[in-house]
Amino acid sequence: MSPTEPGAAAPVYDVPGPRTDPAPLRDAAARRPRGLGRGSGLLRSELRTTFLRGRTLVMLAVLAAVPVLVGVAVRFETGGDEGGAGAGPAFIAQVTHNGLFLVFTALAATLPVFLPMAVGVVAGDAIAGEAATGTLRYLLVAPAGRVRLLLVKYATTLAFCLVATLTVAGSALAVGALLFPLGKVTLLSGTTVPLVEGLLRAVAVAVAVAVSLVGVAALGLFVSTLTNSGIAAMATTVGLVITVQILNAVPQLEMIQPYLFSHYWLSFADLLRSPVEWSDLLSNVGLQGLYAAVFGSAAWARFTTRDITV
Amino acid sequence: MGTSTTSEPETVIATRDLTKRFRGGQLAVDRLDLTVPRGSVFGFLGPNGSGKTTTIRMLMGLIEPTSGSTALLGRPMPVEAGRVLPEVGALIEGPALYGFLSGRANLARIDAADPTSEPRTRRARVDTALKRVGLAAAATKKARAYSLGMKQRLGLAAALLKPRSLLVLDEPTNGLDPQGMREIRALIRELAADGTTIFLSSHLLDEIEQVCTHAAVMSQGRLLTQGPVADLAAGARGRLVVTTPDPGEAARVLEVHGVHGITVSGPRVTGHPPAVDPPDLADLNAALVRSGVRVRSFAIEGTSLEEAFVALTGEGFHVSD
């Protein structure tokens, strides 16, 4: 009973296309170059699954709401002492003069907590969430391939870092344009540049903020390979984010602080100087790359050897 | 289907000394030598906790064996998982679904995870698989709204997304009503008739008897026996059952003729005919009648897989360790 006998195939598999005899399809498939199309199917599926998920949309909505709150507060709190913006570059004082500064204000406000928390949720859930629902075993026997699945999960988490940052920036720009005047931008170094250049610098700032999240994403993915509970992985990652921020604020721990992933986070403000001060920005990129390499390798080592018992 | 016809191995699943000891020290699978011939419907039996699921997970490359080897479709696992698994459909320990996705989107995602599957025919293959398990009408419904039986069907559909050489089905009729069970059994027979080898674990012995050509029995991590179902069932000695209004006399006569383990309950006398040099059952009946025993019925019962199973494992089928 050779299943490849012509015409012997079950009629249910007779779908449109060359299906009655499986051989031609297989040959056609073998001839097709392995480019986009089939190898990337999992990445597209993962992006769709992540970004159309209710939880993701809620997090993005919350992120988009932050600039609205800040913008409305600044607009209607017309008191004179706006300068008390606390730590970080004092963008908030500038918002009333130029709505573009709401972008920088909103990014500075969300980078310490909201953004890494959202990234921690997505990264922490990446593998552990699939394990918790049991779908991990079906992806692996499909076979997704462990390395491929891990890479797809990391790529999707990085995409989320960028989308989340752009959501904050985009919302801030819209609110800023609506509530405040837009115009020439006075940089932190005192020079004034045209609005277009200011917008370009805003895009660069958003990218710098997204890059700042690369380390958290890798850390979260590693944590995600350690457990079968999505909730535990998310909570652990978010807990680590908060712990690191606290450590970074304790003066006595100065010697370890350059190695904390949040150490250079506010370096994005250096993009608003003329000329741009690259040293901290580049240190940030290097540090995030280091985290990605270390925790990416750890995640790989763990995930490729782990027994999937759920 | 879907394999190169030139080098079809005759043995679809072959394990050699396959052993898994978990980190706690628990020996889940102990030197397993499993041989599943091509084209068979292979029943994998064993009480809960006997190591069936661990074995299936090792076969599919989800768990690394402590020692020993596994080959699927003639290729070593898990080394060649990427080449082997596209030809293997699997339902492992029940279905697992993305509740927030529709049934159709669930299948599309699993299909996308397979780098060898053709994206252009994906939609059609997904719909065919849904139709095959009777879920076409619920294709757009969110999977979290599915009943247990529907989830089980969706899990089966995932195994049927492509023509497969081997289907590994762990308790495929779990959660289904009797009608659904019949449908799935009919589907399994249909797939087997197409030449797909089916490796089926079940806790329902009559299910195994109904659909399987071969079976293996596991207990406490060890393989007790494997072979064609007919041989296994024949290996078990049946039980002689006599109903009579004269049970006392019947028991005496049977004992004289070498029947042992006799029990009497009301008009029912049961016992095991001698294993060596068994008497002709017709002579046994004649002897009863000659002694004045009025025989209402005289039969051998339970030359079934269940008898074989109980004889092999020394325990009932639903016993967990």
XYZ file of C-alpha atoms in Angstrom:
631
model
C 0.000 0.000 0.000
C 2.325 2.689 -1.207
C 0.837 6.042 -0.299
C 2.481 7.634 -3.287
C 0.501 5.538 -5.750
C -1.087 8.023 -8.132
C -4.715 8.485 -7.320
C -4.431 6.471 -4.133
C -4.169 9.574 -1.997
C -7.134 10.374 0.172
C -9.455 12.774 -1.632
C -9.511 15.073 1.375
C -6.027 16.237 0.538
C -7.153 17.250 -2.937
C -6.898 20.943 -2.403
C -6.493 23.479 -5.193
C -3.067 23.179 -6.677
C -0.934 20.219 -7.627
C -2.095 17.894 -4.932
C -3.379 14.565 -6.245
C 0.150 13.242 -6.444
C 2.291 14.682 -3.689
C 5.550 14.260 -5.588
C 5.268 17.297 -7.897
C 4.476 19.555 -4.970
C 7.432 18.303 -3.055
C 9.719 18.829 -6.010
C 8.365 22.295 -6.545
C 8.918 23.005 -2.897
C 12.455 21.709 -3.044
C 13.228 23.893 -6.043
C 12.014 27.044 -4.368
C 14.813 29.109 -2.902
C 14.812 29.275 0.850
C 14.311 32.971 1.103
C 11.385 34.915 2.338
C 8.192 32.974 2.137
C 8.569 29.787 4.081
C 11.405 30.325 6.547
C 9.951 33.651 7.609
C 6.456 32.263 8.087
C 7.000 31.753 11.782
C 8.287 35.308 12.264
C 5.245 36.752 10.545
C 2.974 34.490 12.553
C 4.743 35.534 15.745
C 4.489 39.248 14.937
C 0.810 38.889 14.122
C 0.118 36.830 17.223
C 1.975 39.283 19.461
C 0.686 42.550 18.077
C -2.929 41.528 17.566
C -3.150 40.144 21.060
C -5.439 42.074 23.399
C -2.799 42.300 26.108
C -0.264 43.917 23.764
C -2.805 46.414 22.505
C -3.742 47.375 26.062
C -0.085 47.957 26.951
C 0.408 50.097 23.858
C -2.735 52.042 24.714
C -1.420 52.704 28.232
C 1.913 53.842 26.790
C 0.097 56.138 24.374
C -1.897 57.589 27.259
C 1.199 58.740 29.175
C 1.998 61.673 26.836
C -1.675 62.639 26.880
C -1.638 62.852 30.677
C 1.646 64.765 30.752
C 0.546 67.089 27.957
C -2.806 67.878 29.525
C -1.205 68.387 32.931
C 1.376 70.813 31.564
C -1.192 72.619 29.432
C -3.626 73.259 32.252
C -1.173 73.517 35.124
C -0.035 76.964 34.089
C 1.761 77.692 37.319
C 5.178 79.275 37.150
C 7.326 76.590 38.784
C 7.380 74.115 35.931
C 11.066 73.680 36.392
C 10.705 71.057 39.127
C 10.863 68.165 36.706
C 13.211 66.296 38.964
C 15.933 64.042 37.644
C 16.924 63.920 34.029
C 17.021 66.634 31.473
C 14.498 69.347 32.218
C 12.496 68.962 29.011
C 9.214 69.610 30.722
C 9.935 73.301 31.144
C 10.257 73.637 27.391
C 6.992 71.901 26.498
C 4.861 75.003 26.742
C 7.136 76.771 24.256
C 7.471 73.881 21.841
C 5.194 70.830 21.636
C 8.047 68.748 20.232
C 9.572 68.686 23.694
C 6.638 66.592 24.830
C 8.213 63.737 22.852
C 11.404 63.972 24.902
C 9.462 64.475 28.127
C 7.244 61.468 27.484
C 10.174 59.227 26.560
C 12.094 60.355 29.640
C 9.005 59.631 31.751
C 8.281 56.157 30.334
C 11.839 54.860 29.950
C 12.508 54.148 33.639
C 9.371 52.091 34.315
C 6.600 51.816 31.750
C 8.621 50.855 28.701
C 10.870 48.238 30.345
C 7.849 46.831 32.157
C 5.969 46.370 28.904
C 9.047 44.823 27.296
C 9.464 42.587 30.342
C 5.916 41.308 29.890
C 6.404 40.486 26.210
C 9.898 38.995 26.660
C 9.047 37.101 29.834
C 6.009 35.540 28.244
C 7.817 34.641 25.015
C 8.836 31.058 25.819
C 7.311 30.546 29.267
C 3.859 31.566 28.032
C 4.005 28.976 25.249
C 5.186 26.401 27.760
C 2.365 27.274 30.160
C -0.315 26.737 27.524
C 1.417 23.649 26.112
C 1.664 25.196 22.657
C 5.458 25.079 22.958
C 5.481 21.317 22.388
C 3.367 21.659 19.266
C 5.598 24.409 17.865
C 8.666 22.252 18.538
C 7.277 19.106 16.923
C 5.997 21.117 13.936
C 9.132 21.393 13.903
C 9.880 25.044 14.540
C 13.472 24.303 15.614
C 14.615 25.515 18.996
C 17.179 28.033 17.771
C 14.802 29.343 15.134
C 11.981 29.716 17.624
C 14.259 31.535 20.071
C 15.482 33.911 17.354
C 11.927 34.582 16.207
C 10.886 35.300 19.791
C 13.806 37.677 20.308
C 13.209 39.438 16.999
C 9.555 39.911 17.898
C 10.479 41.281 21.318
C 12.867 43.745 19.690
C 10.115 44.749 17.278
C 7.931 45.360 20.292
C 10.653 47.579 21.858
C 10.619 49.731 18.739
C 6.843 49.798 18.337
C 6.318 50.625 22.017
C 8.828 53.488 21.858
C 7.351 54.837 18.635
C 3.892 54.630 20.180
C 4.984 56.883 23.035
C 6.818 59.241 20.657
C 3.991 59.335 18.130
C 1.349 59.963 20.751
C 3.516 62.681 22.339
C 4.079 64.387 19.008
C 0.355 64.396 18.246
C -0.581 65.706 21.680
C 2.276 68.228 21.633
C 1.219 69.549 18.236
C -2.384 69.775 19.391
C -1.860 71.526 22.724
C 1.292 73.585 22.168
C 2.971 75.579 19.455
C 5.556 73.884 17.248
C 8.535 75.748 15.954
C 12.258 76.128 15.974
C 13.905 73.880 18.521
C 16.379 75.191 21.061
C 18.764 72.329 21.831
C 20.211 71.607 25.238
C 23.506 73.107 24.103
C 21.693 76.368 23.404
C 21.776 76.302 19.622
C 18.531 76.670 17.753
C 17.707 74.362 14.848
C 14.766 74.316 12.442
C 11.709 72.206 13.258
C 12.541 69.609 10.590
C 15.910 68.943 12.148
C 14.200 68.819 15.525
C 11.849 66.144 14.196
C 14.742 64.135 12.816
C 16.480 64.354 16.158
C 13.216 63.189 17.793
C 13.233 60.107 15.582
C 16.874 59.478 16.527
C 15.953 59.838 20.195
C 13.146 57.293 19.803
C 15.562 54.838 18.188
C 18.085 55.432 20.982
C 15.377 54.721 23.567
C 14.332 51.544 21.727
C 17.964 50.406 21.672
C 18.114 51.039 25.424
C 15.529 48.266 25.823
C 17.538 45.604 23.988
C 19.204 44.441 27.203
C 15.929 44.110 29.111
C 14.511 42.136 26.191
C 17.427 39.656 26.269
C 17.242 39.355 30.034
C 13.496 38.714 29.875
C 13.909 36.093 27.169
C 16.498 34.264 29.261
C 14.225 34.311 32.301
C 11.464 33.038 30.038
C 13.465 29.913 29.180
C 13.868 29.062 32.865
C 10.275 28.491 33.843
C 7.002 27.046 32.612
C 4.952 29.887 34.028
C 4.467 32.973 31.901
C 3.344 34.997 34.903
C 6.445 34.027 36.924
C 8.741 34.985 34.054
C 7.020 38.339 33.559
C 7.073 39.134 37.271
C 10.740 38.150 37.589
C 11.761 40.289 34.638
C 9.856 43.317 35.832
C 11.275 42.766 39.323
C 14.806 42.716 37.910
C 14.132 45.942 36.014
C 13.077 47.677 39.213
C 15.971 46.201 41.231
C 18.516 47.378 38.700
C 17.070 50.890 38.764
C 17.393 50.952 42.545
C 20.987 49.684 42.401
C 21.764 52.344 39.828
C 20.563 55.000 42.260
C 22.649 53.894 45.258
C 25.876 55.972 45.282
C 27.849 53.324 47.190
C 27.467 50.909 44.286
C 29.244 53.207 41.873
C 31.717 50.555 40.758
C 29.056 48.190 39.407
C 26.774 50.837 37.966
C 28.434 51.088 34.535
C 27.414 47.460 34.012
C 23.732 47.923 34.864
C 21.584 47.954 31.761
C 19.851 51.161 32.795
C 23.074 53.079 33.451
C 23.217 54.994 30.152
C 19.477 55.170 29.518
C 19.279 58.957 29.742
C 22.105 59.317 27.242
C 19.464 59.858 24.562
C 19.440 63.506 25.681
C 22.928 63.830 24.176
C 21.284 63.629 20.762
C 19.839 67.055 21.560
C 23.214 68.717 21.724
C 25.105 70.326 18.916
C 27.446 68.709 18.199
C 26.042 65.386 19.445
C 27.990 63.905 22.341
C 28.439 60.336 21.260
C 30.427 58.793 24.104
C 27.533 57.796 26.407
C 25.289 56.926 23.474
C 27.891 54.524 22.153
C 28.536 53.154 25.629
C 24.814 52.454 25.821
C 24.803 50.619 22.500
C 27.813 48.579 23.598
C 26.267 47.745 26.960
C 22.965 46.710 25.411
C 24.868 44.573 22.896
C 26.744 42.954 25.758
C 23.499 42.114 27.531
C 22.035 40.738 24.309
C 25.120 38.565 23.784
C 25.383 37.288 27.345
C 21.710 36.627 28.021
C 21.027 35.584 24.435
C 23.716 32.907 24.789
C 22.380 31.883 28.167
C 18.873 31.592 26.728
C 20.238 29.549 23.824
C 22.201 27.242 26.122
C 19.203 26.710 28.332
C 16.504 26.373 25.704
C 18.351 24.032 23.339
C 19.094 21.507 26.071
C 15.956 21.734 28.105
C 13.518 18.843 28.496
C 10.070 19.979 27.456
C 7.854 18.170 29.919
C 4.749 20.326 29.654
C 2.899 9.995 2.001
C 5.264 12.790 1.330
C 8.417 10.742 1.780
C 10.871 9.690 -0.820
C 9.659 6.310 -1.983
C 13.162 5.086 -2.673
C 14.264 4.462 0.884
C 11.168 3.837 2.954
C 12.377 2.092 6.084
C 10.360 -0.917 7.157
C 10.641 0.124 10.763
C 9.087 3.492 11.435
C 9.952 3.788 15.102
C 12.963 2.004 16.539
C 14.339 2.616 19.988
C 17.375 0.905 21.412
C 17.994 0.736 25.166
C 16.083 3.976 25.469
C 16.346 5.169 29.054
C 15.245 8.299 30.859
C 16.125 9.031 34.415
C 14.774 12.372 35.590
C 16.826 14.664 37.745
C 15.015 13.516 40.856
C 16.438 10.056 40.184
C 13.123 8.624 39.055
C 13.592 6.044 36.308
C 10.740 6.864 33.921
C 11.770 4.684 30.994
C 14.071 1.708 31.395
C 16.017 0.239 28.439
C 13.150 0.343 25.990
C 13.467 -1.526 22.682
C 10.420 -0.545 20.702
C 9.894 -1.591 17.090
C 6.970 -0.181 15.155
C 6.586 -1.687 11.682
C 5.618 0.476 8.745
C 1.912 0.513 7.938
C 0.871 -0.733 11.353
C -1.638 0.776 13.714
C 0.399 0.385 16.853
C -1.296 0.508 20.226
C 0.852 1.706 23.103
C -0.582 0.512 26.389
C 0.277 0.891 29.991
C -1.123 2.090 33.275
C -0.806 5.766 34.123
C 2.753 6.557 35.140
C 4.222 3.650 33.210
C 6.399 5.896 31.043
C 4.292 6.117 27.895
C 4.257 9.882 27.686
C 7.957 10.210 28.504
C 8.637 7.720 25.708
C 6.513 9.694 23.258
C 8.274 12.918 24.239
C 11.653 11.297 23.655
C 10.491 9.997 20.280
C 9.497 13.531 19.299
C 12.726 15.125 20.503
C 11.123 17.053 23.362
C 13.038 15.172 26.055
C 16.677 14.154 25.841
C 17.180 10.466 26.674
C 19.592 9.673 29.505
C 20.969 6.885 27.339
C 19.984 4.799 24.359
C 18.879 5.878 20.919
C 15.767 6.617 18.922
C 15.172 6.500 15.193
C 12.063 7.801 13.481
C 11.499 6.917 9.828
C 14.983 5.471 9.768
C 16.676 8.665 10.930
C 18.235 9.293 14.323
C 16.370 11.587 16.673
C 16.672 14.264 17.864
C 19.669 14.955 15.577
C 17.574 14.907 12.416
C 14.392 16.323 13.924
C 14.271 19.037 11.282
C 14.055 16.457 8.504
C 11.950 13.847 10.266
C 9.283 15.809 12.097
C 7.654 17.465 9.045
C 6.564 13.935 8.134
C 5.235 13.204 11.587
C 1.921 14.470 12.890
C 1.509 14.411 16.629
C -1.048 14.830 19.349
C 0.842 14.798 22.647
C -0.901 14.737 26.008
C -3.978 16.464 24.746
C -4.382 19.533 22.595
C -2.858 22.918 23.413
C -4.347 25.972 21.806
C -4.034 29.734 21.628
C -7.348 30.649 23.200
C -7.311 34.134 21.703
C -6.937 32.800 18.162
C -9.604 31.192 16.003
C -9.394 27.500 15.199
C -8.182 28.338 11.723
C -5.536 30.798 12.988
C -4.305 28.182 15.467
C -3.674 25.708 12.664
C -2.105 28.356 10.440
C 0.365 29.196 13.190
C 1.380 25.570 13.762
C 1.761 25.159 10.014
C 3.896 28.305 9.789
C 6.185 26.859 12.445
C 7.135 24.073 10.039
C 9.793 25.556 7.732
C 9.083 22.922 5.070
C 5.382 23.648 4.723
C 4.205 25.498 1.664
C 2.661 28.877 2.560
C 0.705 29.112 -0.687
C -1.353 26.020 0.071
C -1.617 26.758 3.797
C -5.151 28.119 3.774
C -6.457 25.215 1.723
C -4.650 22.618 3.833
C -5.915 24.197 7.048
C -9.483 24.137 5.781
C -9.145 20.532 4.620
C -7.826 19.475 8.017
C -10.673 21.313 9.766
C -13.200 19.633 7.512
C -11.628 16.249 8.097
C -12.139 16.427 11.859
C -15.591 17.984 11.555
C -14.663 21.502 12.668
C -15.306 23.422 9.453
C -18.320 25.186 10.959
C -16.296 26.380 13.975
C -13.251 27.522 12.005
C -13.609 31.206 12.829
C -14.615 30.727 16.440
C -12.059 31.621 19.108
C -10.461 28.434 20.406
C -11.151 29.385 24.022
C -14.866 28.934 23.265
C -14.287 25.367 22.050
C -15.546 22.427 24.056
C -13.052 19.790 25.206
C -14.075 17.551 22.327
C -13.628 20.373 19.821
C -10.185 21.156 21.220
C -9.254 17.512 20.826
C -10.434 17.620 17.227
C -8.434 20.760 16.576
C -5.353 19.047 17.986
C -5.955 16.163 15.602
C -6.414 18.594 12.737
C -2.951 20.013 13.480
C -1.523 16.534 13.055
C -3.291 16.252 9.688
C -2.117 19.548 8.155
C 0.054 17.635 5.732
C 0.155 14.089 4.468
C 2.232 12.267 7.066
C 4.277 9.081 7.127
C 3.670 8.657 10.820
C 1.030 9.870 13.219
C 1.758 9.791 16.943
C -1.550 10.090 18.753
C -1.598 10.212 22.516
C -5.130 9.446 23.760
C -6.815 10.789 20.619
C -10.375 10.114 21.738
C -9.997 11.770 25.134
C -12.872 14.103 25.904
C -14.979 12.944 22.992
C -18.503 11.617 23.277
C -19.200 8.086 21.959
C -20.210 9.426 18.552
C -17.026 11.508 18.363
C -14.968 8.464 19.371
C -16.472 6.450 16.561
C -15.710 9.239 14.105
C -12.102 9.464 15.215
C -11.653 5.699 15.050
C -13.093 5.729 11.546
C -10.648 8.516 10.687
C -7.743 6.495 12.084
C -8.745 3.467 10.012
C -9.042 5.686 6.948
C -5.579 7.164 7.528
C -4.138 3.707 8.111
C -5.725 2.522 4.870
C -3.863 5.339 3.113
C -0.635 3.823 4.365
C 0.084 6.114 7.286
C 1.672 4.340 10.229
C -0.194 5.207 13.401
C 1.283 5.047 16.879
C -1.609 5.278 19.278
C -1.537 5.429 23.026
C -4.794 4.833 24.784
C -6.186 3.787 28.076
C -9.172 2.228 26.327
C -8.325 -1.396 25.657
C -11.300 -2.061 23.443
C -10.250 0.946 21.391
C -6.834 -0.633 20.871
C -8.494 -3.951 20.042
C -10.802 -2.297 17.561
C -8.285 -0.322 15.575
C -4.784 -1.656 16.237
C -2.854 -4.265 14.335
C 0.069 -4.250 16.772
C 0.485 -3.350 20.406
C 3.087 -2.894 23.091
C 2.543 -2.992 26.822
C 4.550 -0.909 29.260
C 4.652 -1.075 33.012
C 6.884 0.855 35.401
C 9.062 2.108 32.590
C 9.712 -1.312 31.076
C 8.390 -2.840 27.921
C 6.584 -6.054 28.860
C 5.669 -7.228 25.404
C 5.091 -6.092 21.850
C 3.761 -7.721 18.732
C 0.643 -8.247 16.624
C -2.544 -7.785 18.655
C -3.804 -11.249 17.664
C -0.677 -12.881 19.135
C -0.914 -10.910 22.363
C -4.559 -11.766 22.906
C -3.962 -15.418 22.028
C -1.189 -15.519 24.607
C -3.724 -14.917 27.315
C -5.609 -17.957 28.481
C -9.328 -17.476 28.486
C -11.614 -18.161 31.366
C -14.088 -21.023 31.289
C -17.555 -19.927 32.332
C -20.305 -22.435 33.029
C -23.804 -21.492 34.114
C -25.771 -24.261 35.711
C -28.369 -24.855 38.421
C -25.886 -27.408 39.892
C -22.824 -25.270 40.577
C -21.369 -27.425 43.353
C -21.245 -30.593 41.299
C -19.998 -28.650 38.271
C -17.085 -27.226 40.277
C -16.139 -30.730 41.467
C -16.188 -32.199 37.950
C -14.183 -29.320 36.508
C -11.558 -29.624 39.209
C -11.183 -33.338 38.490
C -10.466 -32.406 34.869
C -7.650 -30.069 35.795
C -9.461 -26.723 35.760
C -7.954 -24.501 38.442
C -8.776 -21.235 40.143
C -12.441 -22.198 40.273
C -14.873 -19.692 41.708
C -18.576 -20.201 42.202
C -21.016 -17.324 42.388
C -24.648 -18.294 42.204
C -25.249 -20.351 39.088
C -21.928 -19.169 37.575
C -18.824 -21.318 37.803
C -15.600 -19.917 36.389
C -12.080 -21.263 36.204
C -8.959 -21.549 34.096
C -8.468 -24.635 31.938
C -5.044 -26.232 32.438
C -2.321 -24.487 30.461
C -0.414 -27.654 29.550
C -2.250 -30.390 27.678
C -5.642 -28.642 27.812
C -8.644 -30.949 27.477
C -10.997 -30.659 24.523
C -13.740 -28.349 25.697
C -16.374 -30.630 24.138
C -15.134 -33.534 26.299
C -15.227 -31.287 29.333
C -18.839 -30.395 28.613
C -19.748 -34.054 28.009
C -18.129 -34.967 31.341
C -20.268 -32.366 33.107
C -23.429 -33.720 31.529
C -22.443 -37.325 32.299
C -22.151 -36.395 35.953
C -25.684 -35.065 35.876
C -24.784 -31.378 35.747
C -27.472 -29.503 33.851
C -25.513 -27.044 31.722
C -27.257 -23.833 30.683
C -24.240 -22.283 29.010
C -20.636 -23.234 28.489
C -18.129 -20.795 27.093
C -14.611 -19.415 27.088
C -14.642 -15.707 27.924
C -12.126 -12.920 27.834
C -9.456 -14.093 25.439
C -9.021 -10.397 25.095
C -6.255 -7.905 25.234
C -7.544 -6.956 28.643
C -6.863 -10.477 29.929
C -3.448 -10.307 28.339
C -2.851 -6.967 29.913
C -3.901 -8.022 33.383
C -1.811 -11.171 33.075
C 1.224 -9.137 32.039
C 1.049 -6.253 34.436
C -0.648 -8.073 37.262
C -2.885 -5.102 37.771
C -6.016 -3.499 36.470
C -5.727 -1.097 33.636
C -6.677 2.070 35.435
C -4.275 1.612 38.300
C -1.839 4.461 38.665
C 1.414 3.884 40.431
